[in-house]
């Protein structure tokens, strides 16, 4: 059974870069029918679609985050990653990685989420 | 401000039925599939409905989805206290070239 697990620092200083990795286990990240995405949820707030990547390299990012977001994939490690630059307190959130279906854009498998706090 | 509009909260008694609406536009709901997610307190979201009205394996038929034009609806019948959760609609927005979610609806089973 495919599982996703986020990893990365729980505390990042303002103006620095937040880096998270999602490890895919129980299946291959190199599946043409799926892409890999990031969703975040600030404390007490709703879900925010963050960015996605297909193993072939096609990426899409939330336009509200402009050029701060980079999503990448490492097929050799069965991992995909997120980098968010110039973070502020507003980037404090639970970050989820998830598998999305190319056919219908539904996220059918989610990681447990990792809390990232931006604070000095 | 979310691209998709959901009511902040709904409530109903155990055993009753509730519907949750999700309103969008032609660039998102109107021309793309809608999904619905359930988020129990302190847990990751869980896919309830995909492709507007299909249920993943293991999701009971008490949960249903529909879409008409630029709006979608999640229905839950035979409400149980365990259904208390936040519910989100989601879809792709072709103008933004990005996924979008509704603001979420908190379901209270009185």
Coordinates of N, CA and C in Angstrom, one line a residue:
Chain A
X1 N 0.8 -1.2 0.0 CA 0.0 0.0 0.0 C 0.9 1.2 0.0
X2 N 0.6 2.1 -0.9 CA 1.4 3.3 -1.1 C 1.2 4.3 0.1
X3 N 2.4 4.8 0.6 CA 2.3 5.7 1.7 C 3.2 6.9 1.4
X4 N 2.9 8.0 2.0 CA 3.7 9.3 1.9 C 4.1 9.7 3.2
X5 N 5.3 10.2 3.3 CA 5.9 10.7 4.6 C 6.6 12.0 4.4
X6 N 6.2 13.1 5.0 CA 6.9 14.3 5.0 C 8.0 14.4 6.0
X7 N 9.1 15.1 5.6 CA 10.2 15.3 6.5 C 10.8 16.6 6.3
X8 N 11.4 17.2 7.4 CA 12.0 18.5 7.3 C 12.0 19.2 8.6
X9 N 12.7 20.3 8.7 CA 12.7 21.1 10.0 C 11.4 21.6 10.4
X10 N 11.1 21.6 11.7 CA 9.8 22.1 12.2 C 9.9 23.6 12.5
X11 N 11.1 24.2 12.4 CA 11.2 25.6 12.7 C 12.2 26.2 11.7
X12 N 11.7 27.3 11.1 CA 12.5 28.1 10.1 C 12.5 29.5 10.5
X13 N 13.6 30.2 10.3 CA 13.7 31.6 10.7 C 13.1 32.5 9.5
X14 N 12.5 33.6 9.9 CA 12.0 34.5 8.8 C 13.1 34.9 7.8
X15 N 12.7 35.0 6.6 CA 13.6 35.3 5.4 C 14.4 34.1 4.9
X16 N 14.4 33.0 5.6 CA 15.1 31.9 5.2 C 14.3 31.0 4.3
X17 N 14.8 29.9 3.8 CA 14.1 29.0 2.9 C 13.7 27.8 3.6
X18 N 12.4 27.5 3.5 CA 11.8 26.3 4.0 C 12.0 25.1 3.0
X19 N 12.5 24.0 3.5 CA 12.7 22.8 2.6 C 12.0 21.6 3.2
X20 N 11.2 21.0 2.5 CA 10.5 19.7 2.9 C 10.7 18.7 1.8
X21 N 10.7 17.4 2.3 CA 10.8 16.3 1.4 C 9.7 15.3 1.7
X22 N 9.1 14.7 0.7 CA 8.1 13.7 0.8 C 8.6 12.4 0.2
X23 N 8.7 11.4 1.1 CA 9.2 10.1 0.6 C 8.0 9.2 0.3
X24 N 8.0 8.6 -0.9 CA 7.0 7.7 -1.3 C 7.4 6.3 -1.1
X25 N 6.6 5.5 -0.4 CA 6.9 4.1 -0.1 C 5.8 3.2 -0.5
X26 N 6.1 2.0 -0.9 CA 5.0 1.0 -1.3 C 4.6 1.2 -2.7
X27 N 5.3 2.0 -3.5 CA 4.9 2.2 -4.9 C 5.9 3.1 -5.5
X28 N 5.8 3.3 -6.8 CA 6.8 4.1 -7.6 C 6.3 5.5 -7.8
X29 N 7.2 6.5 -7.7 CA 6.9 7.9 -8.0 C 6.8 8.1 -9.5
X30 N 7.3 7.1 -10.2 CA 7.4 7.3 -11.7 C 6.2 6.6 -12.4
X31 N 5.0 7.1 -12.0 CA 3.8 6.6 -12.6 C 3.1 7.7 -13.4
X32 N 2.9 7.3 -14.7 CA 2.4 8.4 -15.6 C 1.0 8.9 -15.2
X33 N 0.2 8.1 -14.5 CA -1.1 8.4 -14.2 C -1.3 9.3 -13.0
X34 N -0.2 9.7 -12.3 CA -0.3 10.4 -11.1 C 0.8 11.6 -11.1
X35 N 0.5 12.6 -10.3 CA 1.5 13.6 -10.0 C 1.5 13.8 -8.5
X36 N 2.4 14.6 -8.0 CA 2.8 14.7 -6.6 C 2.6 16.1 -6.2
X37 N 1.9 16.4 -5.1 CA 1.5 17.7 -4.8 C 1.8 18.1 -3.3
X38 N 1.7 19.4 -3.1 CA 1.9 19.9 -1.7 C 0.6 20.8 -1.4
X39 N 0.1 20.6 -0.2 CA -1.0 21.3 0.3 C -0.7 21.8 1.7
X40 N -1.0 23.1 2.0 CA -0.7 23.5 3.3 C -1.9 24.0 4.0
X41 N -1.9 24.1 5.4 CA -3.0 24.5 6.2 C -2.5 25.3 7.3
X42 N -2.6 26.6 7.3 CA -2.3 27.5 8.4 C -3.1 27.1 9.6
X43 N -2.6 27.3 10.8 CA -3.4 26.9 12.0 C -4.8 27.5 12.1
X44 N -5.8 26.7 12.2 CA -7.2 27.1 12.3 C -7.8 27.5 11.0
X45 N -7.1 27.3 9.9 CA -7.6 27.8 8.6 C -7.8 26.6 7.6
X46 N -8.2 27.0 6.4 CA -8.5 25.9 5.4 C -7.2 25.5 4.6
X47 N -7.5 24.6 3.7 CA -6.5 24.0 2.8 C -6.1 25.0 1.7
X48 N -4.8 25.0 1.4 CA -4.3 25.8 0.4 C -3.4 25.0 -0.6
X49 N -3.8 24.9 -1.8 CA -3.1 24.2 -2.8 C -1.8 24.9 -3.1
X50 N -0.7 24.2 -3.1 CA 0.6 24.8 -3.0 C 1.4 24.7 -4.4
X51 N 1.5 23.4 -4.8 CA 2.3 23.1 -6.0 C 2.2 21.7 -6.3
X52 N 2.6 21.3 -7.5 CA 2.6 19.9 -7.9 C 3.7 19.6 -9.0
X53 N 4.0 18.4 -9.1 CA 5.0 18.0 -10.1 C 4.7 16.6 -10.6
X54 N 4.9 16.3 -11.8 CA 4.8 15.0 -12.4 C 6.3 14.5 -12.5
X55 N 6.4 13.1 -12.5 CA 7.8 12.6 -12.5 C 8.5 13.0 -13.7
X56 N 7.8 13.3 -14.8 CA 8.5 13.8 -16.0 C 9.0 15.2 -15.9
X57 N 8.6 15.9 -14.8 CA 9.1 17.2 -14.6 C 8.1 18.4 -14.7
X58 N 6.9 18.1 -15.3 CA 6.0 19.2 -15.4 C 5.6 19.7 -14.0
X59 N 5.7 21.0 -13.8 CA 5.3 21.6 -12.5 C 4.3 22.6 -12.6
X60 N 3.5 22.8 -11.6 CA 2.5 23.9 -11.4 C 2.6 24.4 -10.0
X61 N 2.6 25.7 -9.9 CA 2.7 26.4 -8.6 C 1.5 27.3 -8.4
X62 N 1.2 27.5 -7.1 CA 0.1 28.5 -6.8 C 0.6 29.9 -7.2
X63 N -0.1 30.5 -8.1 CA 0.3 31.9 -8.5 C 0.4 32.9 -7.4
X64 N -0.3 32.7 -6.3 CA -0.2 33.7 -5.3 C 1.1 33.6 -4.5
X65 N 1.8 32.6 -4.7 CA 3.1 32.4 -4.1 C 4.3 32.9 -5.0
X66 N 3.9 33.2 -6.2 CA 4.8 33.7 -7.3 C 6.0 32.9 -7.4
X67 N 7.2 33.5 -7.3 CA 8.4 32.7 -7.6 C 9.1 32.2 -6.4
X68 N 8.4 32.2 -5.3 CA 9.0 31.7 -4.0 C 9.0 30.2 -3.9
X69 N 8.2 29.5 -4.8 CA 8.1 28.1 -4.6 C 8.9 27.3 -5.7
X70 N 9.5 26.3 -5.3 CA 10.1 25.3 -6.2 C 9.8 23.9 -5.8
X71 N 9.2 23.2 -6.7 CA 8.9 21.8 -6.4 C 9.7 20.9 -7.4
X72 N 10.4 19.9 -6.8 CA 11.3 19.0 -7.6 C 11.0 17.6 -7.3
X73 N 11.5 16.7 -8.1 CA 11.3 15.3 -7.9 C 12.7 14.6 -8.1
X74 N 12.9 13.5 -7.3 CA 14.1 12.7 -7.4 C 13.6 11.3 -7.6
X75 N 13.5 10.8 -8.8 CA 13.0 9.5 -9.0 C 13.9 8.4 -8.5
X76 N 15.2 8.6 -8.4 CA 16.1 7.6 -7.9 C 15.9 7.4 -6.4
X77 N 15.4 8.3 -5.7 CA 15.1 8.2 -4.3 C 13.6 8.0 -4.0
X78 N 12.8 8.1 -5.0 CA 11.3 8.0 -4.8 C 10.8 9.1 -3.9
X79 N 11.4 10.3 -4.1 CA 11.0 11.5 -3.3 C 10.7 12.7 -4.2
X80 N 9.9 13.6 -3.6 CA 9.7 14.9 -4.2 C 9.8 15.9 -3.1
X81 N 10.2 17.1 -3.5 CA 10.6 18.1 -2.5 C 9.9 19.5 -2.8
X82 N 9.9 20.3 -1.7 CA 9.3 21.6 -1.8 C 10.3 22.6 -1.2
X83 N 10.6 23.7 -1.8 CA 11.3 24.8 -1.3 C 10.5 26.0 -1.4
X84 N 10.4 26.8 -0.3 CA 9.7 28.0 -0.2 C 10.7 29.1 0.3
X85 N 11.0 30.1 -0.5 CA 12.0 31.0 -0.1 C 11.4 32.2 0.6
X86 N 12.2 33.0 1.3 CA 11.8 34.3 1.9 C 10.6 34.1 2.8
X87 N 10.6 33.1 3.7 CA 9.4 32.8 4.5 C 9.2 33.9 5.5
X88 N 7.9 34.0 5.9 CA 7.4 34.9 6.9 C 6.5 34.1 7.8
X89 N 6.0 34.8 8.9 CA 5.2 34.1 9.8 C 3.9 33.6 9.1
X90 N 3.5 34.2 8.1 CA 2.3 33.8 7.3 C 2.5 32.4 6.7
X91 N 3.7 31.9 6.6 CA 4.0 30.6 6.0 C 3.9 29.5 7.1
X92 N 3.7 29.9 8.3 CA 3.5 28.9 9.4 C 2.3 28.1 9.1
X93 N 2.4 26.8 9.0 CA 1.3 25.9 8.6 C 1.7 24.4 8.8
X94 N 0.7 23.6 8.7 CA 0.9 22.1 8.5 C 1.1 21.9 7.0
X95 N 2.1 21.3 6.6 CA 2.4 21.0 5.1 C 2.1 19.5 4.9
X96 N 1.2 19.3 3.9 CA 0.9 17.9 3.5 C 1.5 17.6 2.1
X97 N 2.0 16.4 1.9 CA 2.3 16.0 0.6 C 1.2 15.0 0.2
X98 N 0.8 14.9 -1.1 CA -0.3 14.1 -1.5 C -0.1 13.6 -2.9
X99 N -0.7 12.5 -3.3 CA -0.7 12.0 -4.6 C -2.0 12.4 -5.4
X100 N -1.8 13.0 -6.5 CA -2.9 13.5 -7.3 C -3.0 12.7 -8.6
X101 N -4.3 12.5 -9.0 CA -4.5 11.7 -10.2 C -4.6 12.7 -11.4
X102 N -3.8 12.3 -12.5 CA -3.8 13.2 -13.7 C -5.1 13.3 -14.3
X103 N -5.9 12.2 -14.3 CA -7.2 12.2 -14.9 C -8.2 13.2 -14.3
X104 N -8.2 13.3 -12.9 CA -9.3 14.0 -12.3 C -8.8 15.0 -11.2
X105 N -7.5 15.1 -11.0 CA -6.9 16.1 -10.0 C -7.4 15.8 -8.6
X106 N -7.8 14.6 -8.3 CA -8.2 14.2 -6.9 C -6.9 13.8 -6.2
X107 N -6.8 14.3 -5.0 CA -5.7 13.8 -4.1 C -6.2 12.6 -3.3
X108 N -5.7 11.4 -3.7 CA -6.3 10.2 -3.1 C -5.5 9.6 -2.0
X109 N -4.2 10.0 -1.9 CA -3.4 9.5 -0.8 C -2.6 10.8 -0.2
X110 N -2.6 10.9 1.1 CA -2.0 12.0 1.8 C -1.0 11.5 2.8
X111 N 0.0 12.4 3.0 CA 0.9 12.1 4.1 C 0.2 12.6 5.4
X112 N 0.8 12.3 6.5 CA 0.2 12.7 7.8 C 0.4 14.2 8.1
X113 N 1.3 14.9 7.3 CA 1.5 16.3 7.5 C 2.6 16.6 8.5
X114 N 3.2 17.7 8.3 CA 4.3 18.2 9.2 C 4.1 19.7 9.5
X115 N 4.2 20.0 10.7 CA 4.0 21.4 11.2 C 5.3 22.2 11.0
X116 N 5.2 23.3 10.3 CA 6.4 24.2 10.2 C 6.1 25.5 10.7
X117 N 6.9 26.0 11.7 CA 6.7 27.3 12.3 C 7.8 28.2 11.8
X118 N 7.4 29.4 11.4 CA 8.4 30.4 11.0 C 8.5 31.4 12.2
X119 N 9.7 31.4 12.8 CA 9.9 32.3 14.0 C 11.4 32.4 14.2
X120 N 11.7 33.6 14.7 CA 13.1 33.8 15.0 C 13.5 33.3 16.4
Chain B
X1 N -9.3 34.8 0.8 CA -10.5 34.6 0.0 C -10.3 33.4 -1.0
X2 N -11.1 32.3 -0.8 CA -11.0 31.1 -1.6 C -11.6 31.3 -2.9
X3 N -11.1 30.6 -3.9 CA -11.7 30.7 -5.3 C -13.0 30.0 -5.3
X4 N -13.1 28.9 -4.5 CA -14.4 28.2 -4.4 C -15.1 28.6 -3.1
X5 N -16.4 28.8 -3.2 CA -17.2 29.3 -2.0 C -18.0 28.2 -1.4
X6 N -17.7 28.0 -0.1 CA -18.5 27.0 0.7 C -19.1 27.7 1.9
X7 N -20.2 27.2 2.4 CA -20.7 27.8 3.7 C -19.8 27.5 4.8
X8 N -19.6 28.4 5.7 CA -18.6 28.1 6.8 C -19.0 26.9 7.7
X9 N -20.3 26.8 7.9 CA -20.8 25.7 8.8 C -22.2 25.2 8.4
X10 N -22.5 24.0 8.7 CA -23.8 23.4 8.6 C -24.0 22.5 9.8
X11 N -25.2 22.2 10.1 CA -25.5 21.3 11.3 C -26.8 20.6 11.0
X12 N -26.9 19.4 11.6 CA -28.1 18.6 11.5 C -28.1 17.6 12.7
X13 N -29.2 17.0 12.9 CA -29.3 16.0 14.0 C -28.8 14.6 13.5
X14 N -28.4 13.7 14.4 CA -28.1 12.4 14.0 C -29.2 11.7 13.2
X15 N -28.8 11.0 12.1 CA -29.8 10.3 11.3 C -30.4 11.1 10.2
X16 N -30.2 12.4 10.3 CA -30.7 13.3 9.3 C -29.8 13.4 8.1
X17 N -30.2 14.3 7.1 CA -29.4 14.5 5.9 C -28.9 15.9 5.9
X18 N -27.7 16.1 5.3 CA -27.2 17.5 5.1 C -26.5 17.6 3.8
X19 N -26.6 18.8 3.2 CA -25.9 19.1 2.0 C -24.9 20.2 2.2
X20 N -23.8 20.2 1.5 CA -22.8 21.2 1.5 C -22.5 21.7 0.1
X21 N -22.7 23.0 -0.1 CA -22.5 23.5 -1.5 C -21.1 24.0 -1.7
X22 N -20.7 24.1 -3.0 CA -19.4 24.6 -3.4 C -19.6 25.3 -4.7
X23 N -19.4 26.6 -4.7 CA -19.7 27.4 -5.9 C -18.4 27.9 -6.5
X24 N -18.3 27.9 -7.8 CA -17.1 28.3 -8.5 C -17.4 29.1 -9.8
X25 N -16.7 28.8 -10.8 CA -16.8 29.5 -12.1 C -16.5 28.5 -13.2
X26 N -16.7 29.0 -14.4 CA -16.4 28.2 -15.6 C -14.9 27.8 -15.7
X27 N -14.0 28.5 -15.1 CA -12.6 28.2 -15.2 C -12.2 27.0 -14.2
X28 N -13.1 26.7 -13.3 CA -12.8 25.7 -12.4 C -13.9 24.6 -12.4
X29 N -14.9 24.7 -11.5 CA -15.9 23.7 -11.5 C -16.6 23.5 -12.8
X30 N -16.8 24.5 -13.5 CA -17.6 24.4 -14.7 C -17.0 23.5 -15.8
X31 N -15.6 23.4 -15.8 CA -15.0 22.6 -16.8 C -14.0 21.6 -16.3
X32 N -14.1 21.3 -15.0 CA -13.2 20.3 -14.4 C -13.9 19.4 -13.4
X33 N -13.3 18.3 -13.1 CA -13.9 17.4 -12.1 C -13.8 18.0 -10.7
X34 N -14.7 17.7 -9.8 CA -14.7 18.2 -8.4 C -14.5 17.0 -7.5
X35 N -13.7 17.2 -6.5 CA -13.4 16.3 -5.4 C -13.9 16.8 -4.1
X36 N -14.2 15.9 -3.2 CA -14.5 16.3 -1.8 C -13.7 15.6 -0.8
X37 N -13.3 16.3 0.2 CA -12.4 15.8 1.3 C -13.0 16.0 2.6
X38 N -12.8 15.0 3.5 CA -13.2 15.1 4.9 C -12.0 15.2 5.7
X39 N -11.9 16.1 6.6 CA -10.8 16.3 7.5 C -11.3 16.2 9.0
X40 N -11.1 15.1 9.6 CA -11.4 14.9 11.0 C -10.4 15.7 11.8
X41 N -10.7 16.2 13.0 CA -9.8 17.0 13.9 C -8.5 16.4 14.0
X42 N -7.4 17.1 13.7 CA -6.1 16.7 14.0 C -5.5 15.7 13.0
X43 N -6.3 15.4 11.9 CA -5.8 14.4 10.9 C -5.7 15.0 9.5
X44 N -5.0 14.3 8.6 CA -4.9 14.7 7.2 C -6.3 14.6 6.5
X45 N -6.5 15.4 5.5 CA -7.7 15.2 4.7 C -7.8 13.8 4.1
X46 N -9.0 13.4 3.8 CA -9.3 12.1 3.2 C -10.2 12.3 2.1
X47 N -9.9 11.6 1.0 CA -10.8 11.8 -0.2 C -12.1 11.0 0.0
X48 N -13.2 11.8 -0.2 CA -14.5 11.2 -0.1 C -15.2 11.0 -1.4
X49 N -15.0 12.0 -2.3 CA -15.7 11.9 -3.6 C -14.7 12.4 -4.7
X50 N -14.6 11.7 -5.8 CA -13.8 12.2 -6.9 C -14.6 12.1 -8.2
X51 N -14.2 12.8 -9.2 CA -14.9 12.9 -10.5 C -16.4 13.3 -10.3
X52 N -16.6 14.2 -9.4 CA -17.9 14.8 -9.1 C -18.8 13.9 -8.2
X53 N -18.8 12.6 -8.5 CA -19.8 11.8 -7.8 C -19.4 10.4 -7.6
X54 N -18.1 10.1 -7.7 CA -17.6 8.7 -7.5 C -17.0 8.6 -6.1
X55 N -17.2 7.4 -5.5 CA -16.7 7.2 -4.1 C -15.5 6.2 -4.2
X56 N -14.4 6.6 -3.5 CA -13.3 5.6 -3.5 C -13.7 4.4 -2.7
X57 N -13.0 3.3 -2.9 CA -13.3 2.1 -2.1 C -13.2 2.4 -0.6
X58 N -14.3 1.9 0.1 CA -14.3 2.0 1.5 C -15.1 3.2 2.0
X59 N -15.5 4.1 1.1 CA -16.4 5.2 1.5 C -17.8 4.8 1.4
X60 N -18.6 4.9 2.5 CA -20.0 4.4 2.5 C -20.8 5.2 1.5
X61 N -21.9 4.6 1.1 CA -22.8 5.3 0.1 C -23.7 6.3 0.8
X62 N -23.5 6.6 2.1 CA -24.1 7.7 2.7 C -23.6 9.0 2.2
X63 N -22.4 8.9 1.6 CA -21.8 10.1 1.0 C -22.0 10.1 -0.5
X64 N -22.5 11.3 -1.0 CA -22.7 11.4 -2.4 C -22.3 12.8 -2.9
X65 N -22.0 12.9 -4.2 CA -21.6 14.1 -4.8 C -22.4 14.4 -6.1
X66 N -22.6 15.6 -6.4 CA -23.2 16.0 -7.7 C -22.6 17.3 -8.1
X67 N -22.8 17.6 -9.4 CA -22.3 18.8 -10.0 C -23.3 19.3 -11.0
X68 N -23.5 20.6 -11.0 CA -24.4 21.2 -12.0 C -23.8 22.6 -12.4
X69 N -23.4 22.8 -13.6 CA -22.8 24.0 -14.0 C -21.6 24.4 -13.3
X70 N -21.6 25.5 -12.6 CA -20.4 25.9 -11.8 C -20.6 25.7 -10.3
X71 N -21.4 24.8 -10.0 CA -21.6 24.4 -8.5 C -21.6 22.9 -8.3
X72 N -21.2 22.6 -7.1 CA -21.1 21.2 -6.8 C -21.7 21.0 -5.4
X73 N -22.2 19.8 -5.1 CA -22.8 19.6 -3.8 C -22.4 18.2 -3.2
X74 N -22.1 18.2 -1.9 CA -21.8 17.0 -1.2 C -23.0 16.7 -0.3
X75 N -23.5 15.5 -0.4 CA -24.6 15.1 0.5 C -24.2 14.0 1.4
X76 N -24.7 14.1 2.6 CA -24.4 13.1 3.6 C -25.8 12.7 4.3
X77 N -26.1 11.4 4.2 CA -27.3 10.9 4.8 C -27.0 10.1 6.0
X78 N -28.1 9.9 6.8 CA -27.9 9.0 8.0 C -26.7 9.6 8.9
X79 N -26.8 10.9 9.2 CA -25.7 11.5 9.9 C -25.3 10.8 11.2
X80 N -24.0 10.7 11.4 CA -23.5 10.1 12.7 C -22.6 11.1 13.3
X81 N -22.4 10.9 14.6 CA -21.5 11.9 15.4 C -20.1 11.8 14.8
X82 N -19.7 10.7 14.3 CA -18.4 10.5 13.7 C -18.2 11.2 12.4
X83 N -19.3 11.8 11.9 CA -19.2 12.6 10.6 C -18.8 14.0 10.9
X84 N -18.7 14.4 12.2 CA -18.3 15.8 12.5 C -16.9 16.0 12.1
X85 N -16.8 17.0 11.2 CA -15.5 17.2 10.6 C -15.6 18.5 9.7
X86 N -14.4 18.8 9.1 CA -14.4 19.9 8.1 C -14.4 19.2 6.8
X87 N -15.2 19.8 5.8 CA -15.3 19.2 4.5 C -14.9 20.3 3.5
X88 N -14.1 19.8 2.5 CA -13.5 20.8 1.5 C -13.8 20.2 0.1
X89 N -14.2 21.1 -0.8 CA -14.3 20.8 -2.2 C -13.0 21.3 -2.8
X90 N -12.6 20.6 -3.9 CA -11.4 20.9 -4.6 C -11.5 20.6 -6.1
X91 N -10.8 21.4 -6.9 CA -10.8 21.1 -8.3 C -9.6 21.8 -9.0
X92 N -9.5 21.7 -10.3 CA -8.4 22.4 -11.0 C -9.0 23.7 -11.6
X93 N -8.2 24.7 -11.6 CA -8.6 26.0 -12.2 C -7.8 26.2 -13.4
X94 N -8.4 26.2 -14.6 CA -7.7 26.2 -15.8 C -7.1 27.6 -16.1
X95 N -7.7 28.6 -15.6 CA -7.2 30.0 -15.7 C -5.9 30.2 -14.9
X96 N -6.0 29.7 -13.7 CA -4.8 29.8 -12.8 C -3.7 28.8 -13.1
X97 N -4.1 27.7 -13.8 CA -3.2 26.6 -13.9 C -2.7 26.1 -12.6
X98 N -3.7 25.9 -11.7 CA -3.4 25.5 -10.3 C -4.6 24.8 -9.7
X99 N -4.4 24.0 -8.7 CA -5.5 23.5 -8.0 C -6.1 24.5 -7.0
X100 N -7.3 24.3 -6.7 CA -8.0 25.3 -5.8 C -8.9 24.5 -4.8
X101 N -9.0 25.0 -3.6 CA -9.9 24.4 -2.6 C -11.0 25.4 -2.2
X102 N -12.1 24.9 -1.7 CA -13.0 25.8 -1.0 C -12.5 26.1 0.3
X103 N -13.2 27.1 1.0 CA -12.7 27.5 2.3 C -13.0 26.5 3.4
X104 N -13.8 25.5 3.1 CA -14.1 24.5 4.1 C -15.4 24.7 4.8
X105 N -16.1 23.7 5.2 CA -17.4 23.7 5.9 C -17.3 22.8 7.1
X106 N -17.6 23.4 8.3 CA -17.6 22.6 9.5 C -18.9 22.0 9.7
X107 N -19.0 20.7 9.8 CA -20.2 20.0 10.0 C -20.4 19.6 11.5
X108 N -21.5 20.1 12.1 CA -21.8 19.7 13.4 C -23.0 18.8 13.4
X109 N -22.9 17.7 14.1 CA -24.0 16.8 14.3 C -24.5 17.0 15.7
X110 N -25.7 17.6 15.7 CA -26.2 18.0 17.0 C -26.7 16.9 17.9

